[in-house]
Amino acid sequence: MAARGETRAQVLATARILFSRQGYHATGINQVLAEADAPKGSLYFHFPGGKEELAAEAVGLGANELGQVIDAVIEDSPDPAAAIRTMAELLASRLEASDFLDGCPIATVALDASSDSAAVRDACCAGYDQWLTSIANYLARFGMSVDTASELALVALSSLEGALLLARTQRDATPVRRVADRVATLVSMELTQ
């Protein structure tokens, strides 16, 4: 049997994948435990708040993981337009590699359960806020006002989220790449003003 921390981490990692792919309501605790190869009693031992606590932590884990990737991408990009395109290519490639199962680690849960659970909604909000802040701070470093950088971060993230949804539905990542090109152009135009 795995050590306490290992079991908890495995359950959480498995839940992150299942919740992001299937949503909150379609993901059962028995499925999470079975796929994590964890004992049945381990859920409430590790997550006393049950499925709701597990989902909130899983969303937070997925948001943090993608947030670290976003931060790395934008730090390695020569300019904001390149950062947008690189971020989109990463998301599109990830989606294609998963056979269109792995879109946004927050969106499926947010659509499915945010109206039912304050804890899940708060986790979704925190994840989106983390990403928006990273993008806005990056844009502001290129001379944009804080307000403009925040607005463009919102446009970029919202556009990519919508494109991911279309791509996942159509089983074609083209919308992600096309939206990224348009957003990159918009960001470039703003920088030249």
mmCIF file of N, CA, C and O in Angstrom, residues 9-100:
data_model
loop_
_atom_site.group_PDB
_atom_site.id
_atom_site.type_symbol
_atom_site.label_atom_id
_atom_site.label_comp_id
_atom_site.label_asym_id
_atom_site.label_seq_id
_atom_site.Cartn_x
_atom_site.Cartn_y
_atom_site.Cartn_z
ATOM 1 N N ALA A 9 -1.752 12.118 -3.181
ATOM 2 C CA ALA A 9 -1.279 12.732 -4.423
ATOM 3 C C ALA A 9 -1.817 11.987 -5.644
ATOM 4 O O ALA A 9 -2.203 12.615 -6.638
ATOM 5 N N GLN A 10 -1.857 10.656 -5.572
ATOM 6 C CA GLN A 10 -2.358 9.866 -6.700
ATOM 7 C C GLN A 10 -3.853 10.090 -6.908
ATOM 8 O O GLN A 10 -4.310 10.233 -8.047
ATOM 9 N N VAL A 11 -4.611 10.130 -5.834
ATOM 10 C CA VAL A 11 -6.053 10.392 -5.939
ATOM 11 C C VAL A 11 -6.281 11.782 -6.533
ATOM 12 O O VAL A 11 -7.107 11.962 -7.437
ATOM 13 N N LEU A 12 -5.525 12.750 -6.065
ATOM 14 C CA LEU A 12 -5.677 14.120 -6.547
ATOM 15 C C LEU A 12 -5.302 14.236 -8.028
ATOM 16 O O LEU A 12 -6.021 14.866 -8.818
ATOM 17 N N ALA A 13 -4.206 13.625 -8.424
ATOM 18 C CA ALA A 13 -3.785 13.671 -9.829
ATOM 19 C C ALA A 13 -4.808 12.991 -10.737
ATOM 20 O O ALA A 13 -5.126 13.493 -11.827
ATOM 21 N N THR A 14 -5.335 11.867 -10.296
ATOM 22 C CA THR A 14 -6.356 11.159 -11.074
ATOM 23 C C THR A 14 -7.625 11.993 -11.166
ATOM 24 O O THR A 14 -8.220 12.115 -12.245
ATOM 25 N N ALA A 15 -8.026 12.583 -10.057
ATOM 26 C CA ALA A 15 -9.229 13.428 -10.040
ATOM 27 C C ALA A 15 -9.061 14.629 -10.956
ATOM 28 O O ALA A 15 -10.002 15.017 -11.659
ATOM 29 N N ARG A 16 -7.874 15.214 -10.982
ATOM 30 C CA ARG A 16 -7.626 16.368 -11.851
ATOM 31 C C ARG A 16 -7.924 16.013 -13.300
ATOM 32 O O ARG A 16 -8.611 16.738 -14.012
ATOM 33 N N ILE A 17 -7.437 14.877 -13.726
ATOM 34 C CA ILE A 17 -7.648 14.448 -15.108
ATOM 35 C C ILE A 17 -9.130 14.150 -15.357
ATOM 36 O O ILE A 17 -9.716 14.638 -16.338
ATOM 37 N N LEU A 18 -9.737 13.372 -14.495
ATOM 38 C CA LEU A 18 -11.128 12.971 -14.714
ATOM 39 C C LEU A 18 -12.093 14.153 -14.655
ATOM 40 O O LEU A 18 -12.989 14.266 -15.496
ATOM 41 N N PHE A 19 -11.938 15.020 -13.663
ATOM 42 C CA PHE A 19 -12.831 16.176 -13.576
ATOM 43 C C PHE A 19 -12.665 17.083 -14.794
ATOM 44 O O PHE A 19 -13.654 17.591 -15.332
ATOM 45 N N SER A 20 -11.440 17.300 -15.241
ATOM 46 C CA SER A 20 -11.247 18.208 -16.376
ATOM 47 C C SER A 20 -11.771 17.612 -17.679
ATOM 48 O O SER A 20 -12.218 18.340 -18.556
ATOM 49 N N ARG A 21 -11.766 16.291 -17.785
ATOM 50 C CA ARG A 21 -12.259 15.643 -19.001
ATOM 51 C C ARG A 21 -13.767 15.414 -18.969
ATOM 52 O O ARG A 21 -14.437 15.568 -19.984
ATOM 53 N N GLN A 22 -14.289 15.013 -17.825
ATOM 54 C CA GLN A 22 -15.683 14.569 -17.738
ATOM 55 C C GLN A 22 -16.607 15.561 -17.047
ATOM 56 O O GLN A 22 -17.814 15.443 -17.168
ATOM 57 N N GLY A 23 -16.047 16.479 -16.275
ATOM 58 C CA GLY A 23 -16.869 17.375 -15.487
ATOM 59 C C GLY A 23 -17.087 16.824 -14.093
ATOM 60 O O GLY A 23 -16.693 15.706 -13.758
ATOM 61 N N TYR A 24 -17.715 17.634 -13.290
ATOM 62 C CA TYR A 24 -17.936 17.295 -11.879
ATOM 63 C C TYR A 24 -18.967 16.174 -11.721
ATOM 64 O O TYR A 24 -18.729 15.185 -11.055
ATOM 65 N N HIS A 25 -20.116 16.356 -12.338
ATOM 66 C CA HIS A 25 -21.220 15.419 -12.120
ATOM 67 C C HIS A 25 -20.985 14.052 -12.764
ATOM 68 O O HIS A 25 -21.458 13.040 -12.247
ATOM 69 N N ALA A 26 -20.262 13.995 -13.852
ATOM 70 C CA ALA A 26 -20.028 12.719 -14.536
ATOM 71 C C ALA A 26 -18.866 11.925 -13.924
ATOM 72 O O ALA A 26 -18.653 10.771 -14.293
ATOM 73 N N THR A 27 -18.151 12.540 -13.014
ATOM 74 C CA THR A 27 -17.019 11.866 -12.385
ATOM 75 C C THR A 27 -17.436 11.362 -11.013
ATOM 76 O O THR A 27 -17.785 12.156 -10.135
ATOM 77 N N GLY A 28 -17.406 10.061 -10.852
ATOM 78 C CA GLY A 28 -17.783 9.470 -9.574
ATOM 79 C C GLY A 28 -16.569 9.188 -8.706
ATOM 80 O O GLY A 28 -15.464 8.958 -9.199
ATOM 81 N N ILE A 29 -16.801 9.202 -7.413
ATOM 82 C CA ILE A 29 -15.733 8.928 -6.456
ATOM 83 C C ILE A 29 -15.180 7.517 -6.653
ATOM 84 O O ILE A 29 -13.967 7.307 -6.608
ATOM 85 N N ASN A 30 -16.051 6.548 -6.894
ATOM 86 C CA ASN A 30 -15.586 5.177 -7.111
ATOM 87 C C ASN A 30 -14.666 5.092 -8.329
ATOM 88 O O ASN A 30 -13.680 4.356 -8.320
ATOM 89 N N GLN A 31 -14.977 5.834 -9.374
ATOM 90 C CA GLN A 31 -14.124 5.857 -10.562
ATOM 91 C C GLN A 31 -12.754 6.447 -10.230
ATOM 92 O O GLN A 31 -11.724 5.907 -10.631
ATOM 93 N N VAL A 32 -12.746 7.564 -9.506
ATOM 94 C CA VAL A 32 -11.479 8.200 -9.131
ATOM 95 C C VAL A 32 -10.626 7.224 -8.330
ATOM 96 O O VAL A 32 -9.435 7.025 -8.620
ATOM 97 N N LEU A 33 -11.232 6.611 -7.317
ATOM 98 C CA LEU A 33 -10.476 5.683 -6.460
ATOM 99 C C LEU A 33 -9.984 4.469 -7.239
ATOM 100 O O LEU A 33 -8.842 4.027 -7.053
ATOM 101 N N ALA A 34 -10.816 3.938 -8.118
ATOM 102 C CA ALA A 34 -10.412 2.771 -8.910
ATOM 103 C C ALA A 34 -9.246 3.117 -9.841
ATOM 104 O O ALA A 34 -8.261 2.375 -9.912
ATOM 105 N N GLU A 35 -9.350 4.248 -10.533
ATOM 106 C CA GLU A 35 -8.286 4.621 -11.471
ATOM 107 C C GLU A 35 -7.011 5.056 -10.753
ATOM 108 O O GLU A 35 -5.923 4.968 -11.312
ATOM 109 N N ALA A 36 -7.164 5.525 -9.507
ATOM 110 C CA ALA A 36 -5.992 5.895 -8.707
ATOM 111 C C ALA A 36 -5.419 4.687 -7.974
ATOM 112 O O ALA A 36 -4.378 4.799 -7.323
ATOM 113 N N ASP A 37 -6.115 3.559 -8.068
ATOM 114 C CA ASP A 37 -5.727 2.340 -7.351
ATOM 115 C C ASP A 37 -5.585 2.631 -5.854
ATOM 116 O O ASP A 37 -4.595 2.264 -5.217
ATOM 117 N N ALA A 38 -6.600 3.306 -5.335
ATOM 118 C CA ALA A 38 -6.603 3.709 -3.922
ATOM 119 C C ALA A 38 -7.712 2.971 -3.179
ATOM 120 O O ALA A 38 -8.762 2.687 -3.750
ATOM 121 N N PRO A 39 -7.504 2.679 -1.911
ATOM 122 C CA PRO A 39 -8.544 2.001 -1.132
ATOM 123 C C PRO A 39 -9.789 2.871 -0.983
ATOM 124 O O PRO A 39 -9.706 4.097 -0.941
ATOM 125 N N LYS A 40 -10.942 2.234 -0.897
ATOM 126 C CA LYS A 40 -12.217 2.959 -0.831
ATOM 127 C C LYS A 40 -12.280 3.950 0.326
ATOM 128 O O LYS A 40 -12.819 5.030 0.187
ATOM 129 N N GLY A 41 -11.739 3.600 1.462
ATOM 130 C CA GLY A 41 -11.819 4.479 2.622
ATOM 131 C C GLY A 41 -10.892 5.668 2.556
ATOM 132 O O GLY A 41 -10.947 6.574 3.399
ATOM 133 N N SER A 42 -10.042 5.717 1.541
ATOM 134 C CA SER A 42 -9.029 6.774 1.496
ATOM 135 C C SER A 42 -9.597 8.140 1.133
ATOM 136 O O SER A 42 -9.009 9.159 1.484
ATOM 137 N N LEU A 43 -10.719 8.188 0.442
ATOM 138 C CA LEU A 43 -11.244 9.488 0.025
ATOM 139 C C LEU A 43 -11.515 10.382 1.229
ATOM 140 O O LEU A 43 -10.985 11.491 1.310
ATOM 141 N N TYR A 44 -12.334 9.924 2.147
ATOM 142 C CA TYR A 44 -12.706 10.783 3.271
ATOM 143 C C TYR A 44 -11.574 10.928 4.278
ATOM 144 O O TYR A 44 -11.540 11.895 5.029
ATOM 145 N N PHE A 45 -10.635 9.989 4.252
ATOM 146 C CA PHE A 45 -9.451 10.131 5.092
ATOM 147 C C PHE A 45 -8.611 11.309 4.593
ATOM 148 O O PHE A 45 -8.170 12.148 5.373
ATOM 149 N N HIS A 46 -8.409 11.379 3.291
ATOM 150 C CA HIS A 46 -7.580 12.430 2.692
ATOM 151 C C HIS A 46 -8.358 13.704 2.358
ATOM 152 O O HIS A 46 -7.787 14.791 2.343
ATOM 153 N N PHE A 47 -9.638 13.555 2.084
ATOM 154 C CA PHE A 47 -10.476 14.689 1.691
ATOM 155 C C PHE A 47 -11.767 14.639 2.509
ATOM 156 O O PHE A 47 -12.799 14.152 2.025
ATOM 157 N N PRO A 48 -11.722 15.103 3.758
ATOM 158 C CA PRO A 48 -12.885 15.001 4.647
ATOM 159 C C PRO A 48 -14.135 15.692 4.089
ATOM 160 O O PRO A 48 -15.246 15.321 4.425
ATOM 161 N N GLY A 49 -13.937 16.671 3.208
ATOM 162 C CA GLY A 49 -15.063 17.360 2.586
ATOM 163 C C GLY A 49 -15.639 16.604 1.405
ATOM 164 O O GLY A 49 -16.520 17.110 0.698
ATOM 165 N N GLY A 50 -15.134 15.412 1.151
ATOM 166 C CA GLY A 50 -15.678 14.552 0.105
ATOM 167 C C GLY A 50 -15.380 15.027 -1.306
ATOM 168 O O GLY A 50 -14.354 15.658 -1.584
ATOM 169 N N LYS A 51 -16.297 14.721 -2.198
ATOM 170 C CA LYS A 51 -16.122 15.000 -3.619
ATOM 171 C C LYS A 51 -15.926 16.491 -3.874
ATOM 172 O O LYS A 51 -15.101 16.872 -4.714
ATOM 173 N N GLU A 52 -16.641 17.330 -3.154
ATOM 174 C CA GLU A 52 -16.536 18.773 -3.362
ATOM 175 C C GLU A 52 -15.118 19.260 -3.039
ATOM 176 O O GLU A 52 -14.531 20.025 -3.809
ATOM 177 N N GLU A 53 -14.572 18.810 -1.925
ATOM 178 C CA GLU A 53 -13.196 19.198 -1.565
ATOM 179 C C GLU A 53 -12.200 18.663 -2.581
ATOM 180 O O GLU A 53 -11.277 19.367 -3.001
ATOM 181 N N LEU A 54 -12.394 17.407 -2.980
ATOM 182 C CA LEU A 54 -11.509 16.805 -3.969
ATOM 183 C C LEU A 54 -11.555 17.585 -5.286
ATOM 184 O O LEU A 54 -10.513 17.883 -5.877
ATOM 185 N N ALA A 55 -12.737 17.945 -5.738
ATOM 186 C CA ALA A 55 -12.870 18.688 -7.000
ATOM 187 C C ALA A 55 -12.206 20.055 -6.901
ATOM 188 O O ALA A 55 -11.501 20.477 -7.823
ATOM 189 N N ALA A 56 -12.422 20.757 -5.800
ATOM 190 C CA ALA A 56 -11.817 22.081 -5.633
ATOM 191 C C ALA A 56 -10.292 21.981 -5.653
ATOM 192 O O ALA A 56 -9.615 22.780 -6.311
ATOM 193 N N GLU A 57 -9.754 20.991 -4.966
ATOM 194 C CA GLU A 57 -8.293 20.824 -4.964
ATOM 195 C C GLU A 57 -7.785 20.382 -6.331
ATOM 196 O O GLU A 57 -6.707 20.803 -6.765
ATOM 197 N N ALA A 58 -8.535 19.531 -7.006
ATOM 198 C CA ALA A 58 -8.129 19.068 -8.334
ATOM 199 C C ALA A 58 -8.107 20.225 -9.331
ATOM 200 O O ALA A 58 -7.181 20.338 -10.146
ATOM 201 N N VAL A 59 -9.111 21.090 -9.272
ATOM 202 C CA VAL A 59 -9.138 22.276 -10.138
ATOM 203 C C VAL A 59 -7.943 23.166 -9.824
ATOM 204 O O VAL A 59 -7.264 23.660 -10.732
ATOM 205 N N GLY A 60 -7.668 23.358 -8.539
ATOM 206 C CA GLY A 60 -6.515 24.174 -8.148
ATOM 207 C C GLY A 60 -5.204 23.591 -8.658
ATOM 208 O O GLY A 60 -4.333 24.325 -9.140
ATOM 209 N N LEU A 61 -5.074 22.280 -8.574
ATOM 210 C CA LEU A 61 -3.867 21.610 -9.069
ATOM 211 C C LEU A 61 -3.720 21.816 -10.576
ATOM 212 O O LEU A 61 -2.653 22.198 -11.067
ATOM 213 N N GLY A 62 -4.794 21.589 -11.315
ATOM 214 C CA GLY A 62 -4.748 21.776 -12.768
ATOM 215 C C GLY A 62 -4.461 23.219 -13.147
ATOM 216 O O GLY A 62 -3.679 23.485 -14.069
ATOM 217 N N ALA A 63 -5.060 24.154 -12.427
ATOM 218 C CA ALA A 63 -4.829 25.576 -12.700
ATOM 219 C C ALA A 63 -3.381 25.950 -12.426
ATOM 220 O O ALA A 63 -2.756 26.680 -13.209
ATOM 221 N N ASN A 64 -2.833 25.452 -11.333
ATOM 222 C CA ASN A 64 -1.433 25.746 -11.003
ATOM 223 C C ASN A 64 -0.479 25.150 -12.023
ATOM 224 O O ASN A 64 0.495 25.797 -12.427
ATOM 225 N N GLU A 65 -0.753 23.916 -12.440
ATOM 226 C CA GLU A 65 0.117 23.274 -13.432
ATOM 227 C C GLU A 65 0.124 24.051 -14.739
ATOM 228 O O GLU A 65 1.183 24.336 -15.299
ATOM 229 N N LEU A 66 -1.064 24.409 -15.238
ATOM 230 C CA LEU A 66 -1.123 25.175 -16.485
ATOM 231 C C LEU A 66 -0.582 26.587 -16.270
ATOM 232 O O LEU A 66 0.068 27.150 -17.156
ATOM 233 N N GLY A 67 -0.816 27.151 -15.100
ATOM 234 C CA GLY A 67 -0.277 28.476 -14.783
ATOM 235 C C GLY A 67 1.239 28.507 -14.860
ATOM 236 O O GLY A 67 1.824 29.472 -15.367
ATOM 237 N N GLN A 68 1.882 27.458 -14.387
ATOM 238 C CA GLN A 68 3.342 27.383 -14.468
ATOM 239 C C GLN A 68 3.803 27.294 -15.917
ATOM 240 O O GLN A 68 4.810 27.896 -16.299
ATOM 241 N N VAL A 69 3.044 26.579 -16.725
ATOM 242 C CA VAL A 69 3.377 26.474 -18.146
ATOM 243 C C VAL A 69 3.192 27.836 -18.819
ATOM 244 O O VAL A 69 4.051 28.272 -19.601
ATOM 245 N N ILE A 70 2.094 28.513 -18.519
ATOM 246 C CA ILE A 70 1.852 29.844 -19.083
ATOM 247 C C ILE A 70 2.990 30.778 -18.696
ATOM 248 O O ILE A 70 3.532 31.505 -19.538
ATOM 249 N N ASP A 71 3.365 30.776 -17.432
ATOM 250 C CA ASP A 71 4.449 31.643 -16.972
ATOM 251 C C ASP A 71 5.751 31.343 -17.716
ATOM 252 O O ASP A 71 6.459 32.260 -18.126
ATOM 253 N N ALA A 72 6.065 30.064 -17.896
ATOM 254 C CA ALA A 72 7.298 29.687 -18.593
ATOM 255 C C ALA A 72 7.253 30.130 -20.054
ATOM 256 O O ALA A 72 8.244 30.648 -20.586
ATOM 257 N N VAL A 73 6.096 29.944 -20.692
ATOM 258 C CA VAL A 73 5.951 30.325 -22.100
ATOM 259 C C VAL A 73 6.129 31.822 -22.272
ATOM 260 O O VAL A 73 6.885 32.272 -23.143
ATOM 261 N N ILE A 74 5.467 32.603 -21.455
ATOM 262 C CA ILE A 74 5.550 34.051 -21.657
ATOM 263 C C ILE A 74 6.926 34.591 -21.283
ATOM 264 O O ILE A 74 7.398 35.536 -21.901
ATOM 265 N N GLU A 75 7.579 33.976 -20.338
ATOM 266 C CA GLU A 75 8.926 34.429 -19.976
ATOM 267 C C GLU A 75 9.929 34.130 -21.086
ATOM 268 O O GLU A 75 10.898 34.869 -21.258
ATOM 269 N N ASP A 76 9.712 33.059 -21.831
ATOM 270 C CA ASP A 76 10.632 32.682 -22.902
ATOM 271 C C ASP A 76 10.292 33.316 -24.244
ATOM 272 O O ASP A 76 11.015 33.114 -25.219
ATOM 273 N N SER A 77 9.214 34.078 -24.315
ATOM 274 C CA SER A 77 8.784 34.664 -25.583
ATOM 275 C C SER A 77 9.407 36.048 -25.772
ATOM 276 O O SER A 77 9.500 36.815 -24.824
ATOM 277 N N PRO A 78 9.785 36.357 -26.998
ATOM 278 C CA PRO A 78 10.421 37.649 -27.255
ATOM 279 C C PRO A 78 9.466 38.843 -27.185
ATOM 280 O O PRO A 78 9.887 39.970 -26.960
ATOM 281 N N ASP A 79 8.179 38.561 -27.380
ATOM 282 C CA ASP A 79 7.191 39.644 -27.354
ATOM 283 C C ASP A 79 5.808 39.047 -27.092
ATOM 284 O O ASP A 79 5.626 37.829 -27.197
ATOM 285 N N PRO A 80 4.828 39.895 -26.767
ATOM 286 C CA PRO A 80 3.493 39.378 -26.434
ATOM 287 C C PRO A 80 2.802 38.614 -27.561
ATOM 288 O O PRO A 80 2.121 37.623 -27.289
ATOM 289 N N ALA A 81 2.978 39.039 -28.792
ATOM 290 C CA ALA A 81 2.333 38.315 -29.894
ATOM 291 C C ALA A 81 2.880 36.892 -29.985
ATOM 292 O O ALA A 81 2.120 35.927 -30.143
ATOM 293 N N ALA A 82 4.177 36.764 -29.854
ATOM 294 C CA ALA A 82 4.789 35.429 -29.876
ATOM 295 C C ALA A 82 4.320 34.609 -28.680
ATOM 296 O O ALA A 82 4.083 33.404 -28.801
ATOM 297 N N ALA A 83 4.172 35.250 -27.532
ATOM 298 C CA ALA A 83 3.710 34.543 -26.327
ATOM 299 C C ALA A 83 2.306 33.975 -26.539
ATOM 300 O O ALA A 83 2.042 32.822 -26.182
ATOM 301 N N ILE A 84 1.426 34.773 -27.127
ATOM 302 C CA ILE A 84 0.047 34.319 -27.386
ATOM 303 C C ILE A 84 0.059 33.126 -28.333
ATOM 304 O O ILE A 84 -0.603 32.111 -28.093
ATOM 305 N N ARG A 85 0.824 33.241 -29.398
ATOM 306 C CA ARG A 85 0.877 32.146 -30.377
ATOM 307 C C ARG A 85 1.493 30.880 -29.775
ATOM 308 O O ARG A 85 1.012 29.775 -30.023
ATOM 309 N N THR A 86 2.539 31.036 -28.986
ATOM 310 C CA THR A 86 3.186 29.877 -28.368
ATOM 311 C C THR A 86 2.263 29.213 -27.362
ATOM 312 O O THR A 86 2.161 27.983 -27.299
ATOM 313 N N MET A 87 1.577 30.025 -26.569
ATOM 314 C CA MET A 87 0.626 29.492 -25.592
ATOM 315 C C MET A 87 -0.476 28.710 -26.304
ATOM 316 O O MET A 87 -0.836 27.604 -25.900
ATOM 317 N N ALA A 88 -0.992 29.289 -27.377
ATOM 318 C CA ALA A 88 -2.063 28.625 -28.132
ATOM 319 C C ALA A 88 -1.570 27.333 -28.771
ATOM 320 O O ALA A 88 -2.280 26.324 -28.766
ATOM 321 N N GLU A 89 -0.360 27.352 -29.298
ATOM 322 C CA GLU A 89 0.180 26.141 -29.919
ATOM 323 C C GLU A 89 0.356 25.038 -28.877
ATOM 324 O O GLU A 89 0.063 23.871 -29.143
ATOM 325 N N LEU A 90 0.783 25.409 -27.708
ATOM 326 C CA LEU A 90 0.916 24.443 -26.624
ATOM 327 C C LEU A 90 -0.448 23.831 -26.279
ATOM 328 O O LEU A 90 -0.575 22.618 -26.148
ATOM 329 N N LEU A 91 -1.475 24.678 -26.150
ATOM 330 C CA LEU A 91 -2.816 24.192 -25.836
ATOM 331 C C LEU A 91 -3.372 23.326 -26.966
ATOM 332 O O LEU A 91 -3.967 22.277 -26.719
ATOM 333 N N ALA A 92 -3.166 23.766 -28.208
ATOM 334 C CA ALA A 92 -3.654 23.001 -29.361
ATOM 335 C C ALA A 92 -2.959 21.642 -29.457
ATOM 336 O O ALA A 92 -3.609 20.611 -29.667
ATOM 337 N N SER A 93 -1.656 21.628 -29.267
ATOM 338 C CA SER A 93 -0.899 20.373 -29.335
ATOM 339 C C SER A 93 -1.304 19.431 -28.214
ATOM 340 O O SER A 93 -1.426 18.217 -28.423
ATOM 341 N N ARG A 94 -1.510 19.987 -27.028
ATOM 342 C CA ARG A 94 -1.945 19.174 -25.882
ATOM 343 C C ARG A 94 -3.314 18.546 -26.164
ATOM 344 O O ARG A 94 -3.557 17.377 -25.876
ATOM 345 N N LEU A 95 -4.193 19.335 -26.759
ATOM 346 C CA LEU A 95 -5.529 18.854 -27.095
ATOM 347 C C LEU A 95 -5.452 17.731 -28.133
ATOM 348 O O LEU A 95 -6.074 16.683 -27.977
ATOM 349 N N GLU A 96 -4.666 17.957 -29.170
ATOM 350 C CA GLU A 96 -4.518 16.932 -30.216
ATOM 351 C C GLU A 96 -3.881 15.650 -29.665
ATOM 352 O O GLU A 96 -4.326 14.550 -29.987
ATOM 353 N N ALA A 97 -2.851 15.798 -28.852
ATOM 354 C CA ALA A 97 -2.154 14.631 -28.303
ATOM 355 C C ALA A 97 -3.054 13.788 -27.404
ATOM 356 O O ALA A 97 -2.852 12.579 -27.284
ATOM 357 N N SER A 98 -4.062 14.408 -26.803
ATOM 358 C CA SER A 98 -4.978 13.676 -25.923
ATOM 359 C C SER A 98 -6.226 13.183 -26.653
ATOM 360 O O SER A 98 -7.184 12.756 -26.009
ATOM 361 N N ASP A 99 -6.209 13.251 -27.964
ATOM 362 C CA ASP A 99 -7.371 12.893 -28.777
ATOM 363 C C ASP A 99 -8.580 13.738 -28.380
ATOM 364 O O ASP A 99 -9.696 13.254 -28.269
ATOM 365 N N PHE A 100 -8.314 15.014 -28.148
ATOM 366 C CA PHE A 100 -9.322 16.034 -27.863
ATOM 367 C C PHE A 100 -10.041 15.827 -26.528
ATOM 368 O O PHE A 100 -11.187 16.213 -26.363
#
